[in-house]
PDB file of C-alpha atoms in Angstrom:
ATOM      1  CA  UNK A   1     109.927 128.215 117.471  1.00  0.00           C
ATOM      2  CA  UNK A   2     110.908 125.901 114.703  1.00  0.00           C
ATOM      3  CA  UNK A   3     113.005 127.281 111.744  1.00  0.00           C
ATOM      4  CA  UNK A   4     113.509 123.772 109.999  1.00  0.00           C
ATOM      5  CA  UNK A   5     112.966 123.939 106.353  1.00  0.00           C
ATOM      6  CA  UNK A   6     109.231 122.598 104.701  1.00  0.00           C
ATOM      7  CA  UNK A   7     108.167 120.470 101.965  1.00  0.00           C
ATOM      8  CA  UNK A   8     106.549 122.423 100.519  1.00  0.00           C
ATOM      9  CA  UNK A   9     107.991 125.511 101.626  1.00  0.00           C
ATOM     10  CA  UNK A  10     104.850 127.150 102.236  1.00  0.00           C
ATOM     11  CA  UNK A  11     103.326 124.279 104.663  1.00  0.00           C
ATOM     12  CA  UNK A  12     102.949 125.174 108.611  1.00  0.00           C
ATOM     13  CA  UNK A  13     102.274 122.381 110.757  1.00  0.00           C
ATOM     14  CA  UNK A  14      98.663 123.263 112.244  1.00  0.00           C
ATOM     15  CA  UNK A  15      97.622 123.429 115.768  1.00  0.00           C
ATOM     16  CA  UNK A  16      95.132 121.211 114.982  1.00  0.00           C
ATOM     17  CA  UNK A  17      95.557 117.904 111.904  1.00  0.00           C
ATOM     18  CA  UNK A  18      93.007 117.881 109.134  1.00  0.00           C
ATOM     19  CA  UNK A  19      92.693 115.694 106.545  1.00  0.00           C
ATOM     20  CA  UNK A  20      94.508 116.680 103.823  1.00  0.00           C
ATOM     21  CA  UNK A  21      93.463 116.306  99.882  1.00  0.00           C
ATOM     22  CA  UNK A  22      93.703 113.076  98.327  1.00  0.00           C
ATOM     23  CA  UNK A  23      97.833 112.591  97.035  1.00  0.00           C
ATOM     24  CA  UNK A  24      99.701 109.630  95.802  1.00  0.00           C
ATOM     25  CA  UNK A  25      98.727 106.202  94.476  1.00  0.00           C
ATOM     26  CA  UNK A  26      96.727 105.430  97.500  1.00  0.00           C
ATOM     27  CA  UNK A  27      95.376 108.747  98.747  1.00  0.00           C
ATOM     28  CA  UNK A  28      92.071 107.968  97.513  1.00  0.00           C
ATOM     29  CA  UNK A  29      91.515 104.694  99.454  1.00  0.00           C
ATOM     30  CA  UNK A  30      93.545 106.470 102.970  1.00  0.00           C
ATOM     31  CA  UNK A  31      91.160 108.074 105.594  1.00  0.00           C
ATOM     32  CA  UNK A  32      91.352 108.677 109.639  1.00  0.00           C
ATOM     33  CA  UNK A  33      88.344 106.608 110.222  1.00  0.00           C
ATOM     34  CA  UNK A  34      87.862 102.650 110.668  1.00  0.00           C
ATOM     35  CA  UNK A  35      84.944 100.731 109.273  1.00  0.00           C
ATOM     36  CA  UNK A  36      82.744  99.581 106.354  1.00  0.00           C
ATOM     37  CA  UNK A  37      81.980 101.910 103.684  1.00  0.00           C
ATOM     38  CA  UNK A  38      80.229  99.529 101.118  1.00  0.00           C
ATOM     39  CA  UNK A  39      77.694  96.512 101.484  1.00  0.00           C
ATOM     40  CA  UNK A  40      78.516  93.510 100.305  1.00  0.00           C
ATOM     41  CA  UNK A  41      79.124  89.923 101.551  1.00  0.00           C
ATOM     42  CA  UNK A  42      82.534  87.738 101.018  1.00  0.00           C
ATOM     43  CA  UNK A  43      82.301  84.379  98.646  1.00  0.00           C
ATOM     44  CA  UNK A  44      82.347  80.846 100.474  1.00  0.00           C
ATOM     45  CA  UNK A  45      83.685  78.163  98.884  1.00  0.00           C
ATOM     46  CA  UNK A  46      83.474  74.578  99.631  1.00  0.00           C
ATOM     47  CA  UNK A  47      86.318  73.888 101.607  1.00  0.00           C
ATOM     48  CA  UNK A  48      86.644  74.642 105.425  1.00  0.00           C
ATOM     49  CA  UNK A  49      89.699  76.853 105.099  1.00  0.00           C
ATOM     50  CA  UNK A  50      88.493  80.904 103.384  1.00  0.00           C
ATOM     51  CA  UNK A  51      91.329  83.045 102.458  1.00  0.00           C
ATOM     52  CA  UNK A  52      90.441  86.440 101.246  1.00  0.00           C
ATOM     53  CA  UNK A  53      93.962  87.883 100.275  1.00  0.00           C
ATOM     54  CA  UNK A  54      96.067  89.560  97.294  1.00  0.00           C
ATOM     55  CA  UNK A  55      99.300  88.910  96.410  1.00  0.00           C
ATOM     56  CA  UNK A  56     100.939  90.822  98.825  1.00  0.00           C
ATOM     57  CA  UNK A  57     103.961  89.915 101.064  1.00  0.00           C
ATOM     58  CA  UNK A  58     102.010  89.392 103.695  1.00  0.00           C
ATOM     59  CA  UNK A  59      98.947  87.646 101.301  1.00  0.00           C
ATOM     60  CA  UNK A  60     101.829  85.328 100.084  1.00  0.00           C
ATOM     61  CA  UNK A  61     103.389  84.234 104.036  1.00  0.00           C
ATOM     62  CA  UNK A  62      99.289  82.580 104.212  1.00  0.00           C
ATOM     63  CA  UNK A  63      99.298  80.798 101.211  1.00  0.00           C
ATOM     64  CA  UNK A  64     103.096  79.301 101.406  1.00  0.00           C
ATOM     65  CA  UNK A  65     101.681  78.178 104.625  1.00  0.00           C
ATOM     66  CA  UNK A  66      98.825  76.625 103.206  1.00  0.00           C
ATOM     67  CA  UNK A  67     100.510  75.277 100.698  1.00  0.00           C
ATOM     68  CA  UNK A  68     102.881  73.746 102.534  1.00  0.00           C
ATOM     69  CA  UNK A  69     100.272  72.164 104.928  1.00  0.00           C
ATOM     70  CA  UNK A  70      99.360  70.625 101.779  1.00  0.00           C
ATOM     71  CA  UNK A  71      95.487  71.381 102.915  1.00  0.00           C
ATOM     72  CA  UNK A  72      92.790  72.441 101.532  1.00  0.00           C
ATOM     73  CA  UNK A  73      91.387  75.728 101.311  1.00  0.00           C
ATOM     74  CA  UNK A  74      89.697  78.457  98.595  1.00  0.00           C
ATOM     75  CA  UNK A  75      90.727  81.778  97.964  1.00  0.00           C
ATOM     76  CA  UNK A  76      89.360  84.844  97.247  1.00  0.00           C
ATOM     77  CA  UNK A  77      91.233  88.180  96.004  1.00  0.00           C
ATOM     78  CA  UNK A  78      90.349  90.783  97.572  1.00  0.00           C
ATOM     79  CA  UNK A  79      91.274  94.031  95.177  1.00  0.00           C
ATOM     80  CA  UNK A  80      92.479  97.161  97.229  1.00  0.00           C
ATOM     81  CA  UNK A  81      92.679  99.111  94.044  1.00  0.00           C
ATOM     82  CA  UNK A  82      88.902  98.385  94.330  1.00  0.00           C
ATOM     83  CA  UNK A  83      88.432  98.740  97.807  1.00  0.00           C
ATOM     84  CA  UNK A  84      87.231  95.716  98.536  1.00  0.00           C
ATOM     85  CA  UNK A  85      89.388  95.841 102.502  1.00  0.00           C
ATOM     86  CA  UNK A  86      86.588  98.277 103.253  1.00  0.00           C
ATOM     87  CA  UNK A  87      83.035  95.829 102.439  1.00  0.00           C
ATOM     88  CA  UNK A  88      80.865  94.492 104.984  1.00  0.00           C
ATOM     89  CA  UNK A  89      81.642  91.498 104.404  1.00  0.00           C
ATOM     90  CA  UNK A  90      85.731  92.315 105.280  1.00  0.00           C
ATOM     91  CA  UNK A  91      85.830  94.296 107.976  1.00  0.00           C
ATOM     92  CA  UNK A  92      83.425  91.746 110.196  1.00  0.00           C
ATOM     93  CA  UNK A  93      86.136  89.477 109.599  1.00  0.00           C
ATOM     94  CA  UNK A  94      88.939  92.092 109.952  1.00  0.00           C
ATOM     95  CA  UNK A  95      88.043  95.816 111.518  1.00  0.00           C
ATOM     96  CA  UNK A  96      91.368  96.697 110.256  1.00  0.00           C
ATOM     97  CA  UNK A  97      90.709  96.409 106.514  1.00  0.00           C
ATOM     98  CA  UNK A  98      94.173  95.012 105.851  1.00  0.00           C
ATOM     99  CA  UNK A  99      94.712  91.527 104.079  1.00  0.00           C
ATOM    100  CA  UNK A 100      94.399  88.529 104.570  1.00  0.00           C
ATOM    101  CA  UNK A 101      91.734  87.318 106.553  1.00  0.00           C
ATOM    102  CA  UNK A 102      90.807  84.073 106.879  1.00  0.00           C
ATOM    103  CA  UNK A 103      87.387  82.143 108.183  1.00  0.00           C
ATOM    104  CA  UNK A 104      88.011  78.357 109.748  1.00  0.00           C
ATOM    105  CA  UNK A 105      84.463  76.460 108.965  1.00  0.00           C
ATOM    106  CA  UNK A 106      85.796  73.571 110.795  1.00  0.00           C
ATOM    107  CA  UNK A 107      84.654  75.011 114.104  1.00  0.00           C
ATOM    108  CA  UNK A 108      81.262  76.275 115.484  1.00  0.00           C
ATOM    109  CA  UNK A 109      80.838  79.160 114.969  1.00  0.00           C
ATOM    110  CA  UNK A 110      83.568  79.788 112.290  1.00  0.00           C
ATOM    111  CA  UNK A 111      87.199  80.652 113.252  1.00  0.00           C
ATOM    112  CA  UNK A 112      87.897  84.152 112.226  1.00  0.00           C
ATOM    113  CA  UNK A 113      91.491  84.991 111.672  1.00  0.00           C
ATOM    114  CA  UNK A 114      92.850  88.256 110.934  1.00  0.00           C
ATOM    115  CA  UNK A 115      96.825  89.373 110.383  1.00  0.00           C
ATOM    116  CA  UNK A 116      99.103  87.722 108.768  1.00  0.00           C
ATOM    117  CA  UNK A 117     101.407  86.112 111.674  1.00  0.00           C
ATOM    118  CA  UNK A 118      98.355  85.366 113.990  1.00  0.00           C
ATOM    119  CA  UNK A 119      96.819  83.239 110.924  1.00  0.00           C
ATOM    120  CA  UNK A 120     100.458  81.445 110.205  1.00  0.00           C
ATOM    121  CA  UNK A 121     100.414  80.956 114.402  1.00  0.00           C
ATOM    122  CA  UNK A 122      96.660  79.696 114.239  1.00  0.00           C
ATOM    123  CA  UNK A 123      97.590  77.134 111.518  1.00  0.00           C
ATOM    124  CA  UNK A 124     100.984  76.033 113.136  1.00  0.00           C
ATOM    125  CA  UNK A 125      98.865  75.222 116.266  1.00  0.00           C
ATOM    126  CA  UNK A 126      96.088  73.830 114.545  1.00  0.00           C
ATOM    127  CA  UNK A 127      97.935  71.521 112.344  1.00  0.00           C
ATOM    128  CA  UNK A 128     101.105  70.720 114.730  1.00  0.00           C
ATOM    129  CA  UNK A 129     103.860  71.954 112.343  1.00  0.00           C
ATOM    130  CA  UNK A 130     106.298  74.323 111.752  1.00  0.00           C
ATOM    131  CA  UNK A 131     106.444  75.753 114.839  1.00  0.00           C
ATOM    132  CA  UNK A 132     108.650  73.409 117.131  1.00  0.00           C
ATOM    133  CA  UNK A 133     107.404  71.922 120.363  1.00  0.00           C
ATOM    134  CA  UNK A 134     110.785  73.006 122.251  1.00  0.00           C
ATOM    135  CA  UNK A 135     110.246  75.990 124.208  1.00  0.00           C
ATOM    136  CA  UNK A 136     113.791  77.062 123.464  1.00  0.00           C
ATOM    137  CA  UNK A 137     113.375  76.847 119.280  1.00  0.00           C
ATOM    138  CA  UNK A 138     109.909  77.871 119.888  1.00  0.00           C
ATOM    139  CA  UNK A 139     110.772  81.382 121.843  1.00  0.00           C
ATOM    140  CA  UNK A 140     112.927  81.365 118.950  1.00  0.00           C
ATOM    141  CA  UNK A 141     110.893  81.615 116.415  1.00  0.00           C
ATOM    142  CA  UNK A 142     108.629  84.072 118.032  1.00  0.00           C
ATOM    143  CA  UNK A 143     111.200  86.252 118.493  1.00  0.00           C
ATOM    144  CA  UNK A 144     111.936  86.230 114.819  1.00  0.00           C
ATOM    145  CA  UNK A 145     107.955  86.727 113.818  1.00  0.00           C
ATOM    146  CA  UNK A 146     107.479  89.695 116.244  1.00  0.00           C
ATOM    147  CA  UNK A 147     110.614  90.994 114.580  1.00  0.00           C
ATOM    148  CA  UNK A 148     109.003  90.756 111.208  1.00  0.00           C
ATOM    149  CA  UNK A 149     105.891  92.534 112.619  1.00  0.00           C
ATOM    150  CA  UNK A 150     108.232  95.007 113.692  1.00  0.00           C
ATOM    151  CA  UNK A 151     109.881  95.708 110.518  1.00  0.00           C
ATOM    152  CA  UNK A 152     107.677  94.823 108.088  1.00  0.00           C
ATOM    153  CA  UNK A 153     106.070  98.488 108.045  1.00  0.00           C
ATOM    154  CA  UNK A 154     109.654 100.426 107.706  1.00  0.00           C
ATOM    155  CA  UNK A 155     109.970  97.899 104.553  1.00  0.00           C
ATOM    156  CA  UNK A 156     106.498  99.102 103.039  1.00  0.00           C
ATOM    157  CA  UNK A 157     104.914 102.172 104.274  1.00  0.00           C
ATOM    158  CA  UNK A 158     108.161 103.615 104.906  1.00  0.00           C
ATOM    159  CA  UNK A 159     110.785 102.930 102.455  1.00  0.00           C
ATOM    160  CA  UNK A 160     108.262 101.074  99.347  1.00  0.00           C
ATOM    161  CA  UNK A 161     105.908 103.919 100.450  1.00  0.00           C
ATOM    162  CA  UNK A 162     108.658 107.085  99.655  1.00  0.00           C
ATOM    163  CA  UNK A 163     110.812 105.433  97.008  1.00  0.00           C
ATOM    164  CA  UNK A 164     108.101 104.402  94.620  1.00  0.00           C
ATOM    165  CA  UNK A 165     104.136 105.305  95.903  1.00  0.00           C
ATOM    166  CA  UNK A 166     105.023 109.020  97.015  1.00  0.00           C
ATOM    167  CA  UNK A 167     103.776 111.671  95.041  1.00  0.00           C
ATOM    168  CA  UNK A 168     107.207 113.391  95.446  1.00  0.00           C
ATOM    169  CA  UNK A 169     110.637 112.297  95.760  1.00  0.00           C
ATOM    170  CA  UNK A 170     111.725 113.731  99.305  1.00  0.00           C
ATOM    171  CA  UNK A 171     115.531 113.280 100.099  1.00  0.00           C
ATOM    172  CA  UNK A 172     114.733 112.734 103.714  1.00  0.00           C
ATOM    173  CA  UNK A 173     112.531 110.365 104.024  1.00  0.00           C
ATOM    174  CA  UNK A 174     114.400 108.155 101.050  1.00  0.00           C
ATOM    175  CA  UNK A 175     117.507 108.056 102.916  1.00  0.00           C
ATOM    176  CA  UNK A 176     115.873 107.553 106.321  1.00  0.00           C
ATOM    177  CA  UNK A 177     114.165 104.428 105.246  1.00  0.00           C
ATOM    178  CA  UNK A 178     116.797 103.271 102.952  1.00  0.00           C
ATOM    179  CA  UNK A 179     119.077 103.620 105.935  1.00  0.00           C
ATOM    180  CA  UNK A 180     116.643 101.213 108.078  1.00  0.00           C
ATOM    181  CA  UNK A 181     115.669  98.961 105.132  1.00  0.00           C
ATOM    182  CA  UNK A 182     119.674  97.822 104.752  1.00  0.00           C
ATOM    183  CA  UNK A 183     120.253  97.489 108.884  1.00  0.00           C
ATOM    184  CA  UNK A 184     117.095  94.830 108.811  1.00  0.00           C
ATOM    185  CA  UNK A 185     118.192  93.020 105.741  1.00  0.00           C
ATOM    186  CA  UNK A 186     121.910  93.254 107.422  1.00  0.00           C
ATOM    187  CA  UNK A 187     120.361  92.073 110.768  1.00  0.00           C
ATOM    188  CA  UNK A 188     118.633  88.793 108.806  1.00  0.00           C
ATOM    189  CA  UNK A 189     121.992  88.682 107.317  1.00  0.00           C
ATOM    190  CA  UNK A 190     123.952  87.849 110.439  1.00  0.00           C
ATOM    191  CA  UNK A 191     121.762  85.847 111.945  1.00  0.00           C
ATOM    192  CA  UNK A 192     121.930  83.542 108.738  1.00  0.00           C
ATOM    193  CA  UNK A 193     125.466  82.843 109.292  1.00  0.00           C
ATOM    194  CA  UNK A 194     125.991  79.479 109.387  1.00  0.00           C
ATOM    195  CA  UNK A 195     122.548  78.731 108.912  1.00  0.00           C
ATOM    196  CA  UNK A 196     120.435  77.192 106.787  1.00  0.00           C
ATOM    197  CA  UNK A 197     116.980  78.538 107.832  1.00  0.00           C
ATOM    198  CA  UNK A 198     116.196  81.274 110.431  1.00  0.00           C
ATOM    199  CA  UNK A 199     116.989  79.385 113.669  1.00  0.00           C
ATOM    200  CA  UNK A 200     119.275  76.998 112.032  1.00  0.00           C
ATOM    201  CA  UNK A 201     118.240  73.323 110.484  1.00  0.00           C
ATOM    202  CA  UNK A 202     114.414  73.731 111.278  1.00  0.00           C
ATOM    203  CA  UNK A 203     112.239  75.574 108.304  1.00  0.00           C
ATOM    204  CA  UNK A 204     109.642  77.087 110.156  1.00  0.00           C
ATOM    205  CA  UNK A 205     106.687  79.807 110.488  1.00  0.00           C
ATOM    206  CA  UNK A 206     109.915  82.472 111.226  1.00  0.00           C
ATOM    207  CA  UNK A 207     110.993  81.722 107.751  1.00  0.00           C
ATOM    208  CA  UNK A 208     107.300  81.850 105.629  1.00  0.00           C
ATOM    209  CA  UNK A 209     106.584  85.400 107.555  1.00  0.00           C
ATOM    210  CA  UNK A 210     110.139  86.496 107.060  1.00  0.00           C
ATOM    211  CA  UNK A 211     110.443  85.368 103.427  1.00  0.00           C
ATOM    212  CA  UNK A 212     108.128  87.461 101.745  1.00  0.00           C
ATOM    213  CA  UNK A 213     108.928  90.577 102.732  1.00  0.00           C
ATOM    214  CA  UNK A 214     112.995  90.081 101.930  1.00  0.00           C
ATOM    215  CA  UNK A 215     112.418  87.914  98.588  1.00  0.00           C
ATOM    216  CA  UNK A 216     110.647  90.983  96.594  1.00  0.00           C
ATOM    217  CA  UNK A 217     114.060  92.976  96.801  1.00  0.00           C
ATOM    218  CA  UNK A 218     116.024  89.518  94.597  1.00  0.00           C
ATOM    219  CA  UNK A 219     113.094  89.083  92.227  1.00  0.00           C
ATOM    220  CA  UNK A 220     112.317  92.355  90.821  1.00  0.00           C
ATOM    221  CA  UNK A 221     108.622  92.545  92.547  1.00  0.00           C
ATOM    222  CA  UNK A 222     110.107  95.202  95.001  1.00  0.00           C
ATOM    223  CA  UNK A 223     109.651  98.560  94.262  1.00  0.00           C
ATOM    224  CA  UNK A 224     112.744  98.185  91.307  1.00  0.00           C
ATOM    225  CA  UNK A 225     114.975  98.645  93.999  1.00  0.00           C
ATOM    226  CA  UNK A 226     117.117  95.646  94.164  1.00  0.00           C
ATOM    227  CA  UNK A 227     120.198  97.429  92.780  1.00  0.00           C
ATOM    228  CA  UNK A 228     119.321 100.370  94.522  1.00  0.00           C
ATOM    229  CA  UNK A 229     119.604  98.634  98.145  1.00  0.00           C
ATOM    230  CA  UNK A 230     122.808  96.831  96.714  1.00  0.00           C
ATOM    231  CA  UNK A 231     121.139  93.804  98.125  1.00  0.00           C
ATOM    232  CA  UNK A 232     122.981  90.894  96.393  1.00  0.00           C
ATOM    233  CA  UNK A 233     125.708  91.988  98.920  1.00  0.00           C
ATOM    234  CA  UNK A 234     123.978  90.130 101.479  1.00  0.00           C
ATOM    235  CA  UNK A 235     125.550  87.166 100.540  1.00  0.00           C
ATOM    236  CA  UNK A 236     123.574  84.910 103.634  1.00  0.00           C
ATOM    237  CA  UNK A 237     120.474  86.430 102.801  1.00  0.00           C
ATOM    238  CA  UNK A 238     120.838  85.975  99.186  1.00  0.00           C
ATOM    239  CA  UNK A 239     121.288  82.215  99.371  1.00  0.00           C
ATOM    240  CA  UNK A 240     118.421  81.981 102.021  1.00  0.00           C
ATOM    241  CA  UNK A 241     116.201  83.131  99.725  1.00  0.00           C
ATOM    242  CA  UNK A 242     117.409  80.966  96.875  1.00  0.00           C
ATOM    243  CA  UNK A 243     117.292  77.786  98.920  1.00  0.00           C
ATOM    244  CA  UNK A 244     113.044  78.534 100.298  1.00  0.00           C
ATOM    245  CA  UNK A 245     112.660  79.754  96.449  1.00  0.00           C
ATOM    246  CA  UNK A 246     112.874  75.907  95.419  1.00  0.00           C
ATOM    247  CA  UNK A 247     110.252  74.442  98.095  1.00  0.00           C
ATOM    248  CA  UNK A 248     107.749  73.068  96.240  1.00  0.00           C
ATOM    249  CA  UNK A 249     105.388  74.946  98.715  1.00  0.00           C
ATOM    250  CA  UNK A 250     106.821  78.242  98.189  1.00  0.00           C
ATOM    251  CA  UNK A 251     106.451  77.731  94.814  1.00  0.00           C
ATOM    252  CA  UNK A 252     102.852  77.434  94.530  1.00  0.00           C
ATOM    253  CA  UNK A 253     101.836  79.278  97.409  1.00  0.00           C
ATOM    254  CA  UNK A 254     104.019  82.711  95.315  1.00  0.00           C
ATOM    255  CA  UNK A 255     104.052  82.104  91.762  1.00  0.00           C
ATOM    256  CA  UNK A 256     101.564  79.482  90.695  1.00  0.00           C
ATOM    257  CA  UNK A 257      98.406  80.746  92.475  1.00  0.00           C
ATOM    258  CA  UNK A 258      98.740  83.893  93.389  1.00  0.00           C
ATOM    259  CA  UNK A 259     101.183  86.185  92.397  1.00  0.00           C
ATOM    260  CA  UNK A 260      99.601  85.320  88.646  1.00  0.00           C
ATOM    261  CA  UNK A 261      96.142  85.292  90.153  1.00  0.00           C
ATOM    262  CA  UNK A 262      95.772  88.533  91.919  1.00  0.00           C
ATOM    263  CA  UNK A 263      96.065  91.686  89.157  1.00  0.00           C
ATOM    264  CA  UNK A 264      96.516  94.569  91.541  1.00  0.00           C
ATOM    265  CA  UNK A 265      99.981  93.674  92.391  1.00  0.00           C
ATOM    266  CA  UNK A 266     100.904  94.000  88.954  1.00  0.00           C
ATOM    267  CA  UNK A 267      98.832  97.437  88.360  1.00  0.00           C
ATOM    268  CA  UNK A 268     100.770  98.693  91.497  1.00  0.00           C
ATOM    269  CA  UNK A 269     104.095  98.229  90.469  1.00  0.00           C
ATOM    270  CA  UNK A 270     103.335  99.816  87.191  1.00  0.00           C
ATOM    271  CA  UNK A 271     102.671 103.154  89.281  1.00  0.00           C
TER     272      UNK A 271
END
């Protein structure tokens, strides 16, 4: 039997999981269940293109897309602090409750899109850009977005999760995800060498679902950890993210629109 220490010291891991009592900034929205819990339907604008996002890293890959598409489309916050993931209206688009979604009313009957890298893959294919026609580059790049999938959640649930959201500072699990946090910013690192963009002179979908996710730790949106990771060491990275910082599409598709627009990144970070 186990003699490990516990946190607290008087927890037992059960035979059997329950759910536990509501802890941490989002314990009230977490449950082990899928599905609606609230009726209501999603606005429609007038254009074909519906986003229904926040300001998240993986909101803000869709619009720098669609900004830099240069189409048209609406947009529609969709507040997790509210718990607005869990509507009718949501989870027929997305069962998973996560943002963004995304409804295509240019087709018969509508498009739905759900996850961030299938929706910048659906408009890449759709609109013939940014993801290059040469199977080579193109294996490429989907190498680097299933990487992003992959890493994306030791970024956020694991080390945004336990160095800011947690309800207690736990040694462990700081250091563990800290640990994996640097090796993925160190892997992006390397592979920048010599590069200008992630598979060398091409800008592409690899970059807008990599961005995101790497940019909050250079401008203060991520978790107030920038000096904490030490990430200005990552000198390739570092001037990656300065050069896609001045396209006119990242721009508007992360400060102009959205990252102003939607309110409950800013309430989060204040937690």
């Amino acid at each position: 039997m186990s003699t490990k220490p516990s946190l607290p010291e008087s927890y037992v891991v059960p035979k059997v999981w329950k759910t536990p009592e509501s802890h941490g900034a989002f314990g009230g929205m977490n449950r082990p269940t899928a599905g609606a819990r609230t009726e209501a339907e999603l606005p429609r604008g007038e254009h074909p293109i519906q986003l229904y996002s926040l300001g998240t890293p993986n909101g803000v890959k869709v619009t720098i897309m669609l900004e830099e598409l240069g189409i048209p489309y609406d947009a529609w916050e969709i507040s997790i602090m509210q718990q607005q993931q869990f509507t009718t209206g949501f989870v027929e688009i997305n069962p998973n409750s996560k943002i963004p979604a995304m409804l295509d009313y240019s087709v018969s009957p509508p498009q739905r899109v759900f996850e961030s890298v299938s929706i910048l893959l659906y408009l890449a294919e759709k609109y013939g850009k940014f993801y290059p026609k040469d199977l080579r580059k193109r294996t490429e790049v989907t190498n680097w977005l299933i990487w992003q999938v992959g890493t994306a959640p030791y970024i956020g649930g694991g080390f945004g999760h336990f160095y800011k959201y947690a309800p207690v500072a736990i040694e462990y699990a700081i250091d563990r995800f800290t640990m994996e946090t640097k090796r993925i910013i160190d892997v992006l690192d390397k592979q920048l060498e010599g590069k200008e963009y992630i598979i060398g002179d091409e800008y592409t979908i690899a970059d807008i679902a990599i961005f995101p996710w790497i940019k909050i730790f250079y401008d203060g949106t991520g978790y107030d950890a920038t000096e904490f990771l030490q990430v200005n060491e990552y000198k390739n990275v570092k001037r990656w993210v300065e050069t896609l910082m001045k396209r006119e599409g990242v721009i508007r598709g992360t400060e102009k629109k959205y990252v102003q627009g939607f309110k409950d990144i800013k309430e989060l970070n204040k937690l």
